[in-house]
Coordinates of C-alpha atoms in Angstrom, one line a residue:
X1 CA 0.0 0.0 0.0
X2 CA 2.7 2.3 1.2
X3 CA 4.7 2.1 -2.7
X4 CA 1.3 2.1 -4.0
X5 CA 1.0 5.8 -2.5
X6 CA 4.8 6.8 -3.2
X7 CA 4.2 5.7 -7.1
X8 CA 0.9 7.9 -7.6
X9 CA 2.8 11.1 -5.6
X10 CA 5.3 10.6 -7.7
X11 CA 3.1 10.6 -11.1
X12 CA 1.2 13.3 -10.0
X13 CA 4.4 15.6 -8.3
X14 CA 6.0 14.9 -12.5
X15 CA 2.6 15.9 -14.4
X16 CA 2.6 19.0 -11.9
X17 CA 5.9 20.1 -12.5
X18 CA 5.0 19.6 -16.8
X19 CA 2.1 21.7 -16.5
X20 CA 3.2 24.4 -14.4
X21 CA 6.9 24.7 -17.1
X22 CA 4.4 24.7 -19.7
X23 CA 2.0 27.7 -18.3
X24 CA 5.2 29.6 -17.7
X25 CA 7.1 29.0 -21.2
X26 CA 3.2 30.0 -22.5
X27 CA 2.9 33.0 -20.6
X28 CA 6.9 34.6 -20.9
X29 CA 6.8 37.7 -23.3
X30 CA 10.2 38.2 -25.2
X31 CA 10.9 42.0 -25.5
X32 CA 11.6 42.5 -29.3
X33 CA 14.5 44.5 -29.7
X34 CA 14.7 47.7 -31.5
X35 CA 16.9 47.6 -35.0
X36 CA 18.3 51.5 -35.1
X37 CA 18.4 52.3 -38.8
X38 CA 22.1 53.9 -39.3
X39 CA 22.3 56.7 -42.1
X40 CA 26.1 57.0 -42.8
X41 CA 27.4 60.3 -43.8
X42 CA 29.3 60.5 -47.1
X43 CA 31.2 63.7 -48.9
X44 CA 30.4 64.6 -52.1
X45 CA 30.9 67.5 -55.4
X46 CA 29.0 68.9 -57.6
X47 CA 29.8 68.3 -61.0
X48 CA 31.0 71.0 -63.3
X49 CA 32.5 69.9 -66.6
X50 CA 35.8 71.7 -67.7
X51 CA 39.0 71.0 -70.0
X52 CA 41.3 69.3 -68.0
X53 CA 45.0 68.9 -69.1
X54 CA 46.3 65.6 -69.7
X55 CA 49.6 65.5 -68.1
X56 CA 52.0 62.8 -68.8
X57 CA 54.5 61.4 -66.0
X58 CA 57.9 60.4 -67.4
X59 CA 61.5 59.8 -65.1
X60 CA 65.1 59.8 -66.2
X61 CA 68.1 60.0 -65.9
X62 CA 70.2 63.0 -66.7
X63 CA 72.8 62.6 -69.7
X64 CA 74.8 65.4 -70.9
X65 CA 73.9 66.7 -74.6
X66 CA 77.8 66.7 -75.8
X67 CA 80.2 64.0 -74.8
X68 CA 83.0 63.0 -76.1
X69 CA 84.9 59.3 -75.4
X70 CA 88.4 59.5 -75.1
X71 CA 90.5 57.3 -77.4
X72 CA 94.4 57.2 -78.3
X73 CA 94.8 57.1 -82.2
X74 CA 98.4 56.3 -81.6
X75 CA 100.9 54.7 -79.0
X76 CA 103.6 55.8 -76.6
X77 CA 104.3 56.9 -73.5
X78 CA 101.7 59.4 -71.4
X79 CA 103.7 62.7 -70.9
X80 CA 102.9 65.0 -67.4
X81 CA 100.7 68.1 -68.8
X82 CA 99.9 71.2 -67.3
X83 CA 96.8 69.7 -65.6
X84 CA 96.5 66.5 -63.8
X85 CA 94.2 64.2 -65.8
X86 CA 91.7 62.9 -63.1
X87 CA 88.1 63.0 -62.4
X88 CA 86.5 66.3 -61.9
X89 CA 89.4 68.5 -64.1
X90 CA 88.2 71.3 -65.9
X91 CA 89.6 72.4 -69.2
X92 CA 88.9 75.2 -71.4
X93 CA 87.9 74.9 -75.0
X94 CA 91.3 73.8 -77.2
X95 CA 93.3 73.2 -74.4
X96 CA 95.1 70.1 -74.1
X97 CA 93.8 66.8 -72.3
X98 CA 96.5 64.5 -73.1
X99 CA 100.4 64.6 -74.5
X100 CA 101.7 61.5 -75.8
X101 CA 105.5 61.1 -76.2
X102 CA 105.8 62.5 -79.9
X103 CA 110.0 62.7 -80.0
X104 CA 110.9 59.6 -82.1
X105 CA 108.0 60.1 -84.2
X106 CA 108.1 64.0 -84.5
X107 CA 111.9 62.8 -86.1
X108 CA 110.5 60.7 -88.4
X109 CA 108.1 63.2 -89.6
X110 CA 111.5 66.0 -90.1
X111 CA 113.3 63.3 -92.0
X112 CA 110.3 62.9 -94.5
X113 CA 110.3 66.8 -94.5
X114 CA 114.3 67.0 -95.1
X115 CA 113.4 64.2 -98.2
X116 CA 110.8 66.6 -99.4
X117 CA 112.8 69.5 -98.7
X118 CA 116.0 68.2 -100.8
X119 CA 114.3 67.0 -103.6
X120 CA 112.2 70.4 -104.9
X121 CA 116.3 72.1 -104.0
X122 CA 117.0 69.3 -107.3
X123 CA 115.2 70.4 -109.4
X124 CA 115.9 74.2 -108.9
X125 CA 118.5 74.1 -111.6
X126 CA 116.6 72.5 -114.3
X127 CA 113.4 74.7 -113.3
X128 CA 115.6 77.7 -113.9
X129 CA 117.1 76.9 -117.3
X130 CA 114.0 74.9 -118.8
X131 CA 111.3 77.0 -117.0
X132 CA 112.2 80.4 -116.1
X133 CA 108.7 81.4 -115.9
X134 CA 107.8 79.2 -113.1
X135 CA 111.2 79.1 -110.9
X136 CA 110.1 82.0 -108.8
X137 CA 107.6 80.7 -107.4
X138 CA 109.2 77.8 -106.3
X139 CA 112.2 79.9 -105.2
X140 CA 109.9 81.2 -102.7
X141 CA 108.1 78.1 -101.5
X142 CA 111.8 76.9 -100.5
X143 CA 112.8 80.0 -99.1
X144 CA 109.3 80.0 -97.0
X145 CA 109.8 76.1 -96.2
X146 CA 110.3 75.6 -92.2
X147 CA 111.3 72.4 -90.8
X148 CA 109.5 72.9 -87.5
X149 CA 106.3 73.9 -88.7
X150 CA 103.8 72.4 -90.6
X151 CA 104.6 71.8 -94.4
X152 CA 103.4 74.5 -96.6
X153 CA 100.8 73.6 -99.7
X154 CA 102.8 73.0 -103.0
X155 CA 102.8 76.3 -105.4
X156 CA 99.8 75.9 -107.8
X157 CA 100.9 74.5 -111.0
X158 CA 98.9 76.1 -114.2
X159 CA 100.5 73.5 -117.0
X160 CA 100.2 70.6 -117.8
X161 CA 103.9 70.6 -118.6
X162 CA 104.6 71.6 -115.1
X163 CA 102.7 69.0 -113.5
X164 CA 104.3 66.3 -115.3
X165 CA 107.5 67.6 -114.7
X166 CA 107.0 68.0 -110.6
X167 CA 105.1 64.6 -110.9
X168 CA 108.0 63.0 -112.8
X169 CA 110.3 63.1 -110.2
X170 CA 108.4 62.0 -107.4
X171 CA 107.8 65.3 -105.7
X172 CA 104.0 65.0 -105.1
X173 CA 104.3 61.6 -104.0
X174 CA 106.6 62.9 -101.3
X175 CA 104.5 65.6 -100.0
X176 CA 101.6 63.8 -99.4
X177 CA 103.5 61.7 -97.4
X178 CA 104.7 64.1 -95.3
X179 CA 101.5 65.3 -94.9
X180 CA 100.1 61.7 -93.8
X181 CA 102.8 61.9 -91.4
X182 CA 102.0 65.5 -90.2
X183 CA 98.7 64.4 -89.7
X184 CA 99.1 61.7 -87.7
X185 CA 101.8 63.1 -85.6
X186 CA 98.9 65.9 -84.3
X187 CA 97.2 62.9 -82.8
X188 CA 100.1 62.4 -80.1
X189 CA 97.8 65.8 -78.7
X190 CA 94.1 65.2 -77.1
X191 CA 92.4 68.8 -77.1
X192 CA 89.4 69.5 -75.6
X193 CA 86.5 70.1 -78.3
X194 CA 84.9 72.4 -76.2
X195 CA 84.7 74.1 -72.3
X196 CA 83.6 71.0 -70.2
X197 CA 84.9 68.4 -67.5
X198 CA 86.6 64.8 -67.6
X199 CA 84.1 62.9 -65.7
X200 CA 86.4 59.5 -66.3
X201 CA 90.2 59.1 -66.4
X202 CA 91.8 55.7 -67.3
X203 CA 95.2 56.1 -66.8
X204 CA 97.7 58.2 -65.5
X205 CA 101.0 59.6 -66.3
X206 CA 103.6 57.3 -66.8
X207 CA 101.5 55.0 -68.6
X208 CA 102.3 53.2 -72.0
X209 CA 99.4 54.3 -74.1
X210 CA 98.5 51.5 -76.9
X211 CA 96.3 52.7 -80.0
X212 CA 92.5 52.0 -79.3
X213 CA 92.8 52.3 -76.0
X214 CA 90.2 54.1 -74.2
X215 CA 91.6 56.9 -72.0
X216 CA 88.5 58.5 -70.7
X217 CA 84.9 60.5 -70.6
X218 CA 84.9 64.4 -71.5
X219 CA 81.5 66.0 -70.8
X220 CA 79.9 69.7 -71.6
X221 CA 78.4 70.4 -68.2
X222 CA 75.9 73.8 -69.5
X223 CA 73.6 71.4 -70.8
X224 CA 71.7 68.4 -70.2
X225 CA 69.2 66.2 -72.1
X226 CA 66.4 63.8 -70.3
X227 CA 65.2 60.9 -71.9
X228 CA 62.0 59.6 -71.1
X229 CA 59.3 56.9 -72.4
X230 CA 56.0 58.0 -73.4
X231 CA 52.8 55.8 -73.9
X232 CA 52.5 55.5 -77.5
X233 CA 48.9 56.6 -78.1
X234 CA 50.7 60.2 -76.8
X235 CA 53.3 60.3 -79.2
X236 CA 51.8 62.1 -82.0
X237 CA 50.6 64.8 -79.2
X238 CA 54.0 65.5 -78.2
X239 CA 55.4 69.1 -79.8
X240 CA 58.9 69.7 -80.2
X241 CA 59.9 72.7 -78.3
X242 CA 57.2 72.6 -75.7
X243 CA 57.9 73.3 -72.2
X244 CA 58.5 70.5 -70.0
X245 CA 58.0 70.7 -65.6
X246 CA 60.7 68.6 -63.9
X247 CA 61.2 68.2 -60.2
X248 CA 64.7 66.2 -58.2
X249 CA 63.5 63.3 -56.5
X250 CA 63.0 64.5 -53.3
X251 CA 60.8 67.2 -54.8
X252 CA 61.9 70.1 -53.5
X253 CA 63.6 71.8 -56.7
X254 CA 62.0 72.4 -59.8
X255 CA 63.5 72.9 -63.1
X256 CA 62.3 73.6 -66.9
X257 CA 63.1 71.9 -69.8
X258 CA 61.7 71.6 -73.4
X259 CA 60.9 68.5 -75.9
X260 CA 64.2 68.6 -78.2
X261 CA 63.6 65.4 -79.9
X262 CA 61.0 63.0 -80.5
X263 CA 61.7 59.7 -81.5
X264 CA 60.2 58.1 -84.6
X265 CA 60.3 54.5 -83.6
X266 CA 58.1 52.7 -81.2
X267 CA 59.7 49.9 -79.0
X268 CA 58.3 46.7 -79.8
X269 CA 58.7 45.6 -76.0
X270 CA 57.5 47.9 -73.9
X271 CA 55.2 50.2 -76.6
X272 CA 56.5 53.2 -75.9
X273 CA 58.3 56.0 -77.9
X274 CA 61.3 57.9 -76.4
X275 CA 61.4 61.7 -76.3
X276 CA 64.3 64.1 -75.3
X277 CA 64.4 67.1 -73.4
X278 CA 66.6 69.4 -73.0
X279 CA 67.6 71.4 -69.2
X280 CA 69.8 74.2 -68.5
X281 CA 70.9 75.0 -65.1
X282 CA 74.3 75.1 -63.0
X283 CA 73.5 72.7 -60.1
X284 CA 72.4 69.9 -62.1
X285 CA 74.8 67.1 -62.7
X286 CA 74.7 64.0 -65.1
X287 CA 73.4 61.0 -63.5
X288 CA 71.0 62.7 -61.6
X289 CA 67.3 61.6 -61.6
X290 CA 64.3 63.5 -62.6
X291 CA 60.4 63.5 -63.0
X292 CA 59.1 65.4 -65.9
X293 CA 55.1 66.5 -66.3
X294 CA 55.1 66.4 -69.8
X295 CA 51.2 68.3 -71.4
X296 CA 50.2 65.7 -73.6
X297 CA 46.2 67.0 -75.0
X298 CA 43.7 69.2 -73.3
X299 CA 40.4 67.4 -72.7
X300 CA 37.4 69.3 -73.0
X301 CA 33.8 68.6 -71.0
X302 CA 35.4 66.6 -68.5
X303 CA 36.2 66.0 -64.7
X304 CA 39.0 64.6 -62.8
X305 CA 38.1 62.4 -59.8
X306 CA 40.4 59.9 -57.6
X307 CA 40.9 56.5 -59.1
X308 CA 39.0 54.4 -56.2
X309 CA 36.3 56.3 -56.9
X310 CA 35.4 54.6 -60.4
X311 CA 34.0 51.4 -60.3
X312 CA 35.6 47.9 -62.5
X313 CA 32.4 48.8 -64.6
X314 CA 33.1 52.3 -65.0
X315 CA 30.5 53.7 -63.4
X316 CA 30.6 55.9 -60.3
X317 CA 27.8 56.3 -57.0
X318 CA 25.9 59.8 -57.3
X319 CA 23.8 61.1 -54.7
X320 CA 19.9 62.1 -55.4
X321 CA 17.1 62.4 -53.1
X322 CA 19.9 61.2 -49.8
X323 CA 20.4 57.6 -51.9
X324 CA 23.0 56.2 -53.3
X325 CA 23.0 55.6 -57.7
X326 CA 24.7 54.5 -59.7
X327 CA 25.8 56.0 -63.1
X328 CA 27.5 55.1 -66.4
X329 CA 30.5 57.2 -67.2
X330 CA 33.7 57.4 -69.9
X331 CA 37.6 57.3 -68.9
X332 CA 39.8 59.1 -70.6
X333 CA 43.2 58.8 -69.1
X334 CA 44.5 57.4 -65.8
X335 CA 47.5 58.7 -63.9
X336 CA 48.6 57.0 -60.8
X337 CA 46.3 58.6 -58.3
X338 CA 43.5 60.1 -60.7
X339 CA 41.2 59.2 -63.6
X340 CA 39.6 61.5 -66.1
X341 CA 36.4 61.2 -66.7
X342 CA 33.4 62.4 -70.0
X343 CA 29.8 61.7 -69.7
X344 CA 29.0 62.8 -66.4
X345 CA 26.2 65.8 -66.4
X346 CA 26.6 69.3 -64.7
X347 CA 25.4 69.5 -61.4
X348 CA 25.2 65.7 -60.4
X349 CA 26.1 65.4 -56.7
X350 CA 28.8 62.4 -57.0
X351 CA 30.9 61.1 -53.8
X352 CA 34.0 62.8 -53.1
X353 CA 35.5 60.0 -50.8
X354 CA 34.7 56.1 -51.5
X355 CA 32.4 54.7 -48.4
X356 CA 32.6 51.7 -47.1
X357 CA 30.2 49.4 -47.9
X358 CA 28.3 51.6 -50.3
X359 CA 25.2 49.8 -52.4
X360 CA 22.7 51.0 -55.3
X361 CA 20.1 52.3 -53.1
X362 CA 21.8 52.6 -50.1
X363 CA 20.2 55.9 -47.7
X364 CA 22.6 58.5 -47.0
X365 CA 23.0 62.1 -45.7
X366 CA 25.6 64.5 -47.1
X367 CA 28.3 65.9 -45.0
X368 CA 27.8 69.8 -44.8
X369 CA 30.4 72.5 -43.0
X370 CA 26.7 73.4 -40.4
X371 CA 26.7 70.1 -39.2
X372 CA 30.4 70.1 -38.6
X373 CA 30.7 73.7 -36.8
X374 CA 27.7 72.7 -34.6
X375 CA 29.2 69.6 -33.4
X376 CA 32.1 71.7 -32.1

């Protein structure tokens, strides 16, 4: 009897305990919560459509517009001058770079001379009995004739007679050889083509120069030229002598150049054409690295807007009635940081910074100066 009594308590106290969960679960009200609708604020411009210049970037290196590689045409021994040749040495316009040893050579050259010299003296005699009319005048090339300078041009002959008499006996054959040698012995002398500085010296006094040989760099320092590569689609744009803005790298000089030259070739690698401008100022140097703004085309009717503000389907987000759209537009030209734009009407309220998480349809409020003043 007793577990008789336990069991049915028991039953009763489990269906008691089932009910009363269920009233409760029944009866509990769950507090919905409140979603707060968040406008974000965005900045934006009006659109007004104007010609924008299309400025090209281009980088270099500076080169100097007249060089000049220094090579021995002959052999011997490098001779001390009145400068040292090193780096850095300035010399004047026609003075000299280099002396090579010219003594044994310089002999040579007055032993030809002497040969010349001896042979028009042997024919003085027959010139004066068979050709009296023409023996002054050589009379007076010999008399003028002067071993240590260059040799003086033959007298002018006006016969034929003459010529094959002077041929005959080997006279022109001998000056020209003289000459030859004359020539050649000028080359034991570098002089500077022009007022500049050796940027590159290969040897040194002392040393035994062999023909060929390179013996250094000679640069004109007054002017420079820049040579940069241009998109090829801007090549025909390009103008010779227009004005070029360049900046160092550090951008804190700027400089002013213009378009010299413009190649005519396109390179098959890289699609670009090279153009050349030329800089004039005291504290540049070659070697020295520049970025040139070069104006390729005006564009008219357009804007210019930052590059992460154009969508991959070139459109941009305008702003009408506080909601985001979406509109169709033309690029131009991209530069690294900017994108010009056609297409887009007067007046349209476009973002001015990209927002995050920005939608077709998207509500919005636009960020005025009120709102900002009043929250200070």
């Amino acid at each position: 009897m007793r577990k008789t009594i336990l069991s049915v308590l028991g039953i009763l106290f489990i269906i008691g305990a089932v009910v009363i969960a269920t009233i409760i679960v029944e009866n509990k009200t769950k507090p919905k919560p409140k979603v707060e609708k968040v406008i974000k604020t965005v900045f934006t411009d009006i659109v007004t459509n104007t010609t924008i210049p299309i400025v090209v970037p281009a980088n270099g290196n500076l080169v100097a517009k007249r060089r000049v590689d220094i090579y021995a045409e002959v052999q011997g021994i490098f001779r001390k001058g009145g400068k040292l040749f090193k780096a850095g040495q300035l010399y004047n316009s026609g003075e000299t770079i280099i002396k090579i040893d010219d003594a044994e050579y310089k002999a040579s050259v007055k032993s030809a001379k002497s040969n010349l010299y001896n042979q028009i003296t042997s024919i003085m005699p027959d010139l004066r009995l068979d050709y009296p009319n023409i023996y002054p005048k050589w009379k007076t090339y010999l008399s003028a004739f002067d071993m240590d300078k260059n040799t003086p041009e033959l007298p002018k002959m006006d016969s034929e007679k003459e010529k094959f008499f002077i041929s005959g006996r080997g006279i022109l054959t001998t000056y020209y050889n003289v000459k030859n040698l004359e020539q050649r012995l000028s080359k034991y002398r570098i002089f500077a083509p022009f007022k500049g500085v050796l940027t590159d010296a290969l040897v040194t006094e002392g040393t035994l120069v062999r023909s060929g040989q390179k013996l250094g760099e000679f640069i004109n320092t007054d002017v420079y030229e820049l040579e940069v590569s241009i998109s090829k689609e801007y090549s025909d744009l390009l103008k010779i002598g227009e004005e070029v803005a360049l900046t160092n790298l550090d951008k804190t000089k700027e400089y002013s150049g213009k378009v010299v030259r413009v190649n005519g070739r396109v390179d098959v690698a890289s699609q670009t054409i090279k153009a050349f401008i030329e800089i004039k100022d005291n504290s540049l140097k070659e070697g020295m690295y520049l970025e040139a703004s070069l104006n390729a085309r005006a564009e008219e009717e357009a804007i210019e807007i930052n590059r992460n503000l154009l969508l991959e389907t070139n459109q941009i987000y305008v702003v009408k009635d506080s909601v985001l759209g979406l509109i169709d537009v033309k690029p131009i030209y991209f530069s690294d940081k900017k994108v010009v734009l056609k297409e887009v009407p007067n007046g349209t309220t476009i973002l001015a910074k990209p927002l995050l998480g920005s939608y077709n349809g998207m509500a919005v409020k636009i960020f005025t100066e009120k709102k900002a003043k009043s929250k200070k």
